[in-house]
Amino acid sequence: MTVTDPRKIKSSFDLPRHVGIIMDGNGRWAAARSLPRLEGHRRGVESVRRAVRAAGDLGISYLTLYAFSSENWSRPPQEVDDLMGLLKHFIRIDLADLHKKNVRVRIIGSRDDLALDLKGLLQEAEAVTRDNTGLALIIAFNYGARQEIADAVREIALRVSRGEIDPLTIDATTISEHLYTADIPDPDLIIRTSGEQRLSNFLMWQAAYAELVFLPLHWPDFDQVALEDALRQYSSRDRRFGGLATTQSAMTGS
Ligand code: IPE
Ligand code: IPE
Ligand code: MG
């Protein structure tokens, strides 16, 4: 398959506003080549660059990349270290370029257990790009949906105890407004590479009505063609949100 002219894609697709990607398969990509897992993660950073470029070119507004889960701390300490190091490296090397491309960087997840220098870099990336109006690049790092929901519930409970929220008014919107993603629209499409078909604690609240696309390639092999493949699958889906399909509602006259 060849890469399509982005202008054609824009007009011929029902584009998702927000795409989330579970970037999986770096280790297996490396193992298949008898390379250390770190090499797979390194090549994964190249795919991040390709994904950001392609998402921007295609006119996607929000791109959330799952880079490190709350559960990834259970990996060997050296691998955890390598993944932290790669994020630092990515921000140091790419921040100026992202800024130049008008990308707004956001990081979601818990910062509590991160090293001071990494926390500083994350803060810098957000501060430098905060007024940018192009692609919103959201990096989920030390992120877990269950932890996020627990944080939101704790915050809501504190506000109830201070008399700021009437518990009887709590609804789904209250929860959404207390998540890390409060001002970000829900993902329309979630892509997972590597063939695994699960969410692994990624945006579980926000993904309630997301379309899921599982790609049979490992993250280091991800490119614009793969993104277009996922977008094509997305555009052929019938999103009903609990209602009726467009053709069915036409038949019933509603
Ligand atoms: C994705 O690749 C990167 C992270 C989860 C940080 P993996 O490291 O999970 O690769 P596999 O799944 O072992 O192949
Ligand atoms: C999900 O991948 C987390 C990220 C991509 C950052 P994992 O490789 O950690 O997920 P599981 O363990 O296969 O569910
Ligand atoms: Mg994995």
mmCIF file of C-alpha atoms and ligand atoms in Angstrom:
data_model
loop_
_atom_site.group_PDB
_atom_site.id
_atom_site.type_symbol
_atom_site.label_atom_id
_atom_site.label_comp_id
_atom_site.label_asym_id
_atom_site.label_seq_id
_atom_site.Cartn_x
_atom_site.Cartn_y
_atom_site.Cartn_z
ATOM 1 C CA MET A 1 0.000 0.000 0.000
ATOM 2 C CA THR A 2 1.171 3.504 -0.680
ATOM 3 C CA VAL A 3 0.802 6.593 1.443
ATOM 4 C CA THR A 4 -2.227 8.610 0.425
ATOM 5 C CA ASP A 5 -2.111 12.322 -0.206
ATOM 6 C CA PRO A 6 -3.216 13.793 3.167
ATOM 7 C CA ARG A 7 -5.627 16.200 1.426
ATOM 8 C CA LYS A 8 -7.456 13.263 -0.158
ATOM 9 C CA ILE A 9 -7.643 11.465 3.182
ATOM 10 C CA LYS A 10 -9.088 14.544 4.838
ATOM 11 C CA SER A 11 -11.934 14.777 2.373
ATOM 12 C CA SER A 12 -12.673 11.073 1.938
ATOM 13 C CA PHE A 13 -12.689 9.991 5.601
ATOM 14 C CA ASP A 14 -14.956 10.482 8.522
ATOM 15 C CA LEU A 15 -11.986 11.506 10.679
ATOM 16 C CA PRO A 16 -11.847 10.825 14.398
ATOM 17 C CA ARG A 17 -11.200 13.938 16.440
ATOM 18 C CA HIS A 18 -9.298 12.064 19.125
ATOM 19 C CA VAL A 19 -7.172 8.967 18.495
ATOM 20 C CA GLY A 20 -5.599 6.981 21.328
ATOM 21 C CA ILE A 21 -2.816 4.502 20.635
ATOM 22 C CA ILE A 22 -1.665 1.632 22.830
ATOM 23 C CA MET A 23 1.873 1.363 21.515
ATOM 24 C CA ASP A 24 2.564 -2.337 22.030
ATOM 25 C CA GLY A 25 5.015 -4.935 20.744
ATOM 26 C CA ASN A 26 8.410 -3.261 21.081
ATOM 27 C CA GLY A 27 9.819 -6.254 22.987
ATOM 28 C CA ARG A 28 8.512 -8.814 20.529
ATOM 29 C CA TRP A 29 9.748 -6.762 17.589
ATOM 30 C CA ALA A 30 13.237 -6.836 19.126
ATOM 31 C CA ALA A 31 13.079 -10.520 20.114
ATOM 32 C CA ALA A 32 12.150 -11.485 16.542
ATOM 33 C CA ARG A 33 15.422 -9.853 15.456
ATOM 34 C CA SER A 34 17.509 -11.212 18.336
ATOM 35 C CA LEU A 35 17.961 -7.651 19.576
ATOM 36 C CA PRO A 36 17.711 -6.418 23.167
ATOM 37 C CA ARG A 37 14.263 -5.110 24.197
ATOM 38 C CA LEU A 38 15.757 -1.638 24.554
ATOM 39 C CA GLU A 39 16.359 -1.578 20.799
ATOM 40 C CA GLY A 40 12.649 -2.208 20.266
ATOM 41 C CA HIS A 41 11.804 0.701 22.562
ATOM 42 C CA ARG A 42 14.315 2.917 20.737
ATOM 43 C CA ARG A 43 12.730 2.086 17.406
ATOM 44 C CA GLY A 44 9.376 2.733 19.066
ATOM 45 C CA VAL A 45 10.404 6.361 19.570
ATOM 46 C CA GLU A 46 10.835 6.642 15.794
ATOM 47 C CA SER A 47 7.268 5.387 15.422
ATOM 48 C CA VAL A 48 6.109 8.051 17.886
ATOM 49 C CA ARG A 49 7.640 10.685 15.625
ATOM 50 C CA ARG A 50 5.948 9.153 12.566
ATOM 51 C CA ALA A 51 2.604 8.958 14.380
ATOM 52 C CA VAL A 52 2.752 12.596 15.480
ATOM 53 C CA ARG A 53 3.658 13.759 11.980
ATOM 54 C CA ALA A 54 0.948 11.658 10.308
ATOM 55 C CA ALA A 55 -1.742 12.633 12.827
ATOM 56 C CA GLY A 56 -0.929 16.306 12.322
ATOM 57 C CA ASP A 57 -0.884 15.966 8.515
ATOM 58 C CA LEU A 58 -4.198 14.125 8.463
ATOM 59 C CA GLY A 59 -5.936 16.725 10.577
ATOM 60 C CA ILE A 60 -6.486 14.759 13.793
ATOM 61 C CA SER A 61 -6.946 17.164 16.730
ATOM 62 C CA TYR A 62 -5.982 14.981 19.707
ATOM 63 C CA LEU A 63 -3.495 12.106 19.794
ATOM 64 C CA THR A 64 -3.009 10.222 23.053
ATOM 65 C CA LEU A 65 -0.065 7.823 23.222
ATOM 66 C CA TYR A 66 0.137 5.193 25.968
ATOM 67 C CA ALA A 67 3.837 5.169 26.812
ATOM 68 C CA PHE A 68 4.076 3.699 30.323
ATOM 69 C CA SER A 69 1.334 2.111 32.403
ATOM 70 C CA SER A 70 0.958 2.100 36.181
ATOM 71 C CA GLU A 71 1.578 -1.648 35.908
ATOM 72 C CA ASN A 72 4.789 -1.318 33.869
ATOM 73 C CA TRP A 73 6.701 -0.744 37.137
ATOM 74 C CA SER A 74 6.554 -4.523 37.523
ATOM 75 C CA ARG A 75 9.105 -4.922 34.705
ATOM 76 C CA PRO A 76 12.807 -5.444 35.515
ATOM 77 C CA PRO A 77 14.310 -2.236 37.000
ATOM 78 C CA GLN A 78 16.684 -1.864 34.037
ATOM 79 C CA GLU A 79 13.795 -1.803 31.553
ATOM 80 C CA VAL A 80 11.856 0.679 33.706
ATOM 81 C CA ASP A 81 14.978 2.851 33.755
ATOM 82 C CA ASP A 82 15.371 2.552 29.989
ATOM 83 C CA LEU A 83 11.754 3.631 29.405
ATOM 84 C CA MET A 84 12.136 6.650 31.711
ATOM 85 C CA GLY A 85 15.395 7.501 29.927
ATOM 86 C CA LEU A 86 13.740 7.320 26.507
ATOM 87 C CA LEU A 87 10.973 9.723 27.523
ATOM 88 C CA LYS A 88 13.573 12.182 28.827
ATOM 89 C CA HIS A 89 15.569 11.784 25.633
ATOM 90 C CA PHE A 90 12.456 12.289 23.497
ATOM 91 C CA ILE A 91 11.511 15.521 25.260
ATOM 92 C CA ARG A 92 15.061 16.879 25.190
ATOM 93 C CA ILE A 93 15.507 16.141 21.493
ATOM 94 C CA ASP A 94 12.007 16.753 20.152
ATOM 95 C CA LEU A 95 10.481 19.532 22.246
ATOM 96 C CA ALA A 96 11.789 22.392 20.095
ATOM 97 C CA ASP A 97 10.565 20.709 16.921
ATOM 98 C CA LEU A 98 7.139 19.929 18.399
ATOM 99 C CA HIS A 99 6.851 23.542 19.493
ATOM 100 C CA LYS A 100 7.816 24.729 16.024
ATOM 101 C CA LYS A 101 5.069 22.509 14.582
ATOM 102 C CA ASN A 102 2.537 24.194 16.893
ATOM 103 C CA VAL A 103 1.966 20.924 18.835
ATOM 104 C CA ARG A 104 0.579 21.269 22.346
ATOM 105 C CA VAL A 105 2.049 18.644 24.675
ATOM 106 C CA ARG A 106 0.135 17.302 27.670
ATOM 107 C CA ILE A 107 1.102 14.514 30.023
ATOM 108 C CA ILE A 108 -1.506 12.448 31.867
ATOM 109 C CA GLY A 109 -0.768 10.001 34.664
ATOM 110 C CA SER A 110 0.666 10.193 38.146
ATOM 111 C CA ARG A 111 3.886 12.160 38.593
ATOM 112 C CA ASP A 112 4.327 11.122 42.240
ATOM 113 C CA ASP A 113 6.831 8.314 41.649
ATOM 114 C CA LEU A 114 8.821 9.973 38.874
ATOM 115 C CA ALA A 115 12.373 11.285 39.264
ATOM 116 C CA LEU A 116 12.767 15.036 39.769
ATOM 117 C CA ASP A 117 14.533 15.657 36.457
ATOM 118 C CA LEU A 118 11.804 13.830 34.552
ATOM 119 C CA LYS A 119 9.090 15.766 36.382
ATOM 120 C CA GLY A 120 10.907 18.983 35.451
ATOM 121 C CA LEU A 121 11.041 17.998 31.776
ATOM 122 C CA LEU A 122 7.356 17.087 31.680
ATOM 123 C CA GLN A 123 6.487 20.430 33.224
ATOM 124 C CA GLU A 124 8.732 22.220 30.735
ATOM 125 C CA ALA A 125 7.170 20.438 27.748
ATOM 126 C CA GLU A 126 3.697 21.473 28.886
ATOM 127 C CA ALA A 127 4.700 25.035 29.746
ATOM 128 C CA VAL A 128 6.591 25.715 26.509
ATOM 129 C CA THR A 129 3.759 24.443 24.286
ATOM 130 C CA ARG A 130 0.710 25.452 26.332
ATOM 131 C CA ASP A 131 -0.489 28.170 23.924
ATOM 132 C CA ASN A 132 0.009 26.109 20.779
ATOM 133 C CA THR A 133 -3.108 25.563 18.710
ATOM 134 C CA GLY A 134 -2.161 22.612 16.476
ATOM 135 C CA LEU A 135 -2.259 18.917 17.309
ATOM 136 C CA ALA A 136 -2.742 18.165 21.013
ATOM 137 C CA LEU A 137 -0.243 15.411 21.835
ATOM 138 C CA ILE A 138 -1.188 13.720 25.093
ATOM 139 C CA ILE A 139 1.372 11.338 26.531
ATOM 140 C CA ALA A 140 -0.029 8.823 29.007
ATOM 141 C CA PHE A 141 2.929 8.114 31.257
ATOM 142 C CA ASN A 142 2.707 6.293 34.580
ATOM 143 C CA TYR A 143 -0.951 6.217 33.646
ATOM 144 C CA GLY A 144 -3.648 3.794 34.790
ATOM 145 C CA ALA A 145 -7.373 4.293 34.251
ATOM 146 C CA ARG A 146 -8.308 2.722 37.580
ATOM 147 C CA GLN A 147 -5.874 4.972 39.433
ATOM 148 C CA GLU A 148 -7.222 7.973 37.500
ATOM 149 C CA ILE A 149 -10.803 7.111 38.476
ATOM 150 C CA ALA A 150 -9.753 6.539 42.109
ATOM 151 C CA ASP A 151 -8.026 9.965 42.111
ATOM 152 C CA ALA A 152 -11.186 11.558 40.714
ATOM 153 C CA VAL A 153 -13.407 9.881 43.313
ATOM 154 C CA ARG A 154 -11.069 10.986 46.119
ATOM 155 C CA GLU A 155 -11.131 14.567 44.863
ATOM 156 C CA ILE A 156 -14.915 14.541 44.551
ATOM 157 C CA ALA A 157 -15.235 13.113 48.092
ATOM 158 C CA LEU A 158 -12.953 15.874 49.431
ATOM 159 C CA ARG A 159 -15.044 18.508 47.689
ATOM 160 C CA VAL A 160 -18.224 16.976 49.119
ATOM 161 C CA SER A 161 -16.674 17.087 52.604
ATOM 162 C CA ARG A 162 -15.880 20.777 52.086
ATOM 163 C CA GLY A 163 -19.467 21.428 51.039
ATOM 164 C CA GLU A 164 -18.470 22.350 47.464
ATOM 165 C CA ILE A 165 -20.404 19.521 45.806
ATOM 166 C CA ASP A 166 -23.866 18.254 46.690
ATOM 167 C CA PRO A 167 -23.527 14.430 46.573
ATOM 168 C CA LEU A 168 -27.013 14.150 45.064
ATOM 169 C CA THR A 169 -25.836 16.040 41.964
ATOM 170 C CA ILE A 170 -22.958 13.652 41.209
ATOM 171 C CA ASP A 171 -23.349 12.127 37.766
ATOM 172 C CA ALA A 172 -21.157 10.869 34.916
ATOM 173 C CA THR A 173 -20.205 14.440 33.976
ATOM 174 C CA THR A 174 -18.930 15.080 37.514
ATOM 175 C CA ILE A 175 -16.611 12.080 37.173
ATOM 176 C CA SER A 176 -15.439 13.142 33.682
ATOM 177 C CA GLU A 177 -14.675 16.629 34.938
ATOM 178 C CA HIS A 178 -12.380 15.239 37.646
ATOM 179 C CA LEU A 179 -10.315 12.982 35.388
ATOM 180 C CA TYR A 180 -6.858 13.983 34.082
ATOM 181 C CA THR A 181 -8.601 14.424 30.723
ATOM 182 C CA ALA A 182 -11.244 16.870 32.001
ATOM 183 C CA ASP A 183 -10.859 19.287 29.090
ATOM 184 C CA ILE A 184 -10.129 16.697 26.393
ATOM 185 C CA PRO A 185 -12.907 15.081 24.316
ATOM 186 C CA ASP A 186 -13.342 11.320 24.667
ATOM 187 C CA PRO A 187 -11.319 9.223 22.210
ATOM 188 C CA ASP A 188 -13.253 8.255 19.079
ATOM 189 C CA LEU A 189 -10.762 5.608 18.032
ATOM 190 C CA ILE A 190 -8.332 3.491 20.025
ATOM 191 C CA ILE A 191 -5.648 1.635 18.111
ATOM 192 C CA ARG A 192 -3.540 -1.131 19.626
ATOM 193 C CA THR A 193 -0.598 -2.597 17.808
ATOM 194 C CA SER A 194 0.994 -6.050 18.313
ATOM 195 C CA GLY A 195 -2.224 -8.026 17.858
ATOM 196 C CA GLU A 196 -3.164 -7.992 21.561
ATOM 197 C CA GLN A 197 -6.843 -7.223 22.011
ATOM 198 C CA ARG A 198 -7.242 -5.549 25.390
ATOM 199 C CA LEU A 199 -7.197 -2.088 26.939
ATOM 200 C CA SER A 200 -4.580 -2.772 29.651
ATOM 201 C CA ASN A 201 -5.974 0.011 31.891
ATOM 202 C CA PHE A 202 -5.958 2.687 29.147
ATOM 203 C CA LEU A 203 -8.671 5.399 29.186
ATOM 204 C CA MET A 204 -11.292 2.945 30.421
ATOM 205 C CA TRP A 205 -13.835 5.598 31.379
ATOM 206 C CA GLN A 206 -13.257 7.770 28.320
ATOM 207 C CA ALA A 207 -13.285 4.824 25.885
ATOM 208 C CA ALA A 208 -16.897 3.876 26.696
ATOM 209 C CA TYR A 209 -17.921 4.481 23.054
ATOM 210 C CA ALA A 210 -14.554 4.462 21.308
ATOM 211 C CA GLU A 211 -14.110 2.280 18.246
ATOM 212 C CA LEU A 212 -11.319 -0.250 18.800
ATOM 213 C CA VAL A 213 -8.910 -1.205 16.036
ATOM 214 C CA PHE A 214 -6.270 -3.870 16.574
ATOM 215 C CA LEU A 215 -3.394 -3.829 14.125
ATOM 216 C CA PRO A 216 -1.338 -6.970 13.509
ATOM 217 C CA LEU A 217 2.026 -5.158 13.486
ATOM 218 C CA HIS A 218 4.421 -4.279 16.266
ATOM 219 C CA TRP A 219 4.799 -0.668 17.319
ATOM 220 C CA PRO A 220 8.272 -0.151 15.752
ATOM 221 C CA ASP A 221 6.691 -0.967 12.378
ATOM 222 C CA PHE A 222 3.903 1.604 12.756
ATOM 223 C CA ASP A 223 3.774 4.278 10.061
ATOM 224 C CA GLN A 224 1.369 6.519 8.167
ATOM 225 C CA VAL A 225 0.076 3.584 6.111
ATOM 226 C CA ALA A 226 -0.834 1.740 9.323
ATOM 227 C CA LEU A 227 -2.585 4.831 10.670
ATOM 228 C CA GLU A 228 -4.524 5.198 7.433
ATOM 229 C CA ASP A 229 -5.524 1.536 7.631
ATOM 230 C CA ALA A 230 -6.911 2.129 11.149
ATOM 231 C CA LEU A 231 -8.693 5.309 10.002
ATOM 232 C CA ARG A 232 -10.259 3.441 7.104
ATOM 233 C CA GLN A 233 -11.555 0.773 9.481
ATOM 234 C CA TYR A 234 -12.868 3.506 11.750
ATOM 235 C CA SER A 235 -14.694 5.280 8.949
ATOM 236 C CA SER A 236 -16.504 2.075 7.979
ATOM 237 C CA ARG A 237 -17.886 1.562 11.492
ATOM 238 C CA ASP A 238 -21.440 2.527 12.414
ATOM 239 C CA ARG A 239 -21.278 4.413 15.713
ATOM 240 C CA ARG A 240 -24.659 4.122 17.374
ATOM 241 C CA PHE A 241 -24.038 5.275 20.959
ATOM 242 C CA GLY A 242 -26.941 3.137 22.102
ATOM 243 C CA GLY A 243 -29.274 4.580 19.470
ATOM 244 C CA LEU A 244 -30.190 3.204 16.063
ATOM 245 C CA ALA A 245 -28.089 2.988 12.930
ATOM 246 C CA THR A 246 -28.569 5.878 10.514
ATOM 247 C CA THR A 247 -30.460 3.654 8.040
ATOM 248 C CA GLN A 248 -32.688 2.215 10.792
ATOM 249 C CA SER A 249 -33.634 5.644 12.133
ATOM 250 C CA ALA A 250 -34.416 6.735 8.553
ATOM 251 C CA MET A 251 -36.781 3.750 8.219
ATOM 252 C CA THR A 252 -38.600 4.579 11.442
ATOM 253 C CA GLY A 253 -38.699 8.217 10.457
ATOM 254 C CA SER A 254 -36.862 9.416 13.564
HETATM 255 C C1 IPE B 1 5.289 -1.480 24.394
HETATM 256 O O1 IPE B 1 6.020 -2.601 24.060
HETATM 257 C C2 IPE B 1 6.029 -0.502 25.252
HETATM 258 C C3 IPE B 1 5.598 -0.463 26.644
HETATM 259 C C4 IPE B 1 4.649 -1.178 27.191
HETATM 260 C C5 IPE B 1 6.284 0.482 27.487
HETATM 261 P P1 IPE B 1 6.264 -3.797 25.062
HETATM 262 O O2 IPE B 1 7.485 -3.516 25.863
HETATM 263 O O3 IPE B 1 5.043 -4.072 25.886
HETATM 264 O O4 IPE B 1 6.525 -4.979 24.061
HETATM 265 P P2 IPE B 1 6.014 -6.461 24.168
HETATM 266 O O5 IPE B 1 4.535 -6.416 24.405
HETATM 267 O O6 IPE B 1 6.749 -7.098 25.304
HETATM 268 O O7 IPE B 1 6.356 -7.061 22.852
HETATM 269 C C1 IPE B 2 0.214 -1.587 27.626
HETATM 270 O O1 IPE B 2 1.118 -2.526 27.160
HETATM 271 C C2 IPE B 2 0.941 -0.395 28.163
HETATM 272 C C3 IPE B 2 1.614 0.443 27.177
HETATM 273 C C4 IPE B 2 1.580 0.284 25.895
HETATM 274 C C5 IPE B 2 2.347 1.550 27.721
HETATM 275 P P1 IPE B 2 1.619 -3.739 28.052
HETATM 276 O O2 IPE B 2 2.517 -4.536 27.205
HETATM 277 O O3 IPE B 2 2.153 -3.248 29.343
HETATM 278 O O4 IPE B 2 0.248 -4.505 28.355
HETATM 279 P P2 IPE B 2 -0.034 -6.016 28.728
HETATM 280 O O5 IPE B 2 0.818 -6.345 29.913
HETATM 281 O O6 IPE B 2 0.338 -6.845 27.545
HETATM 282 O O7 IPE B 2 -1.499 -6.066 29.010
HETATM 283 MG MG MG B 3 3.448 -5.275 25.681
#
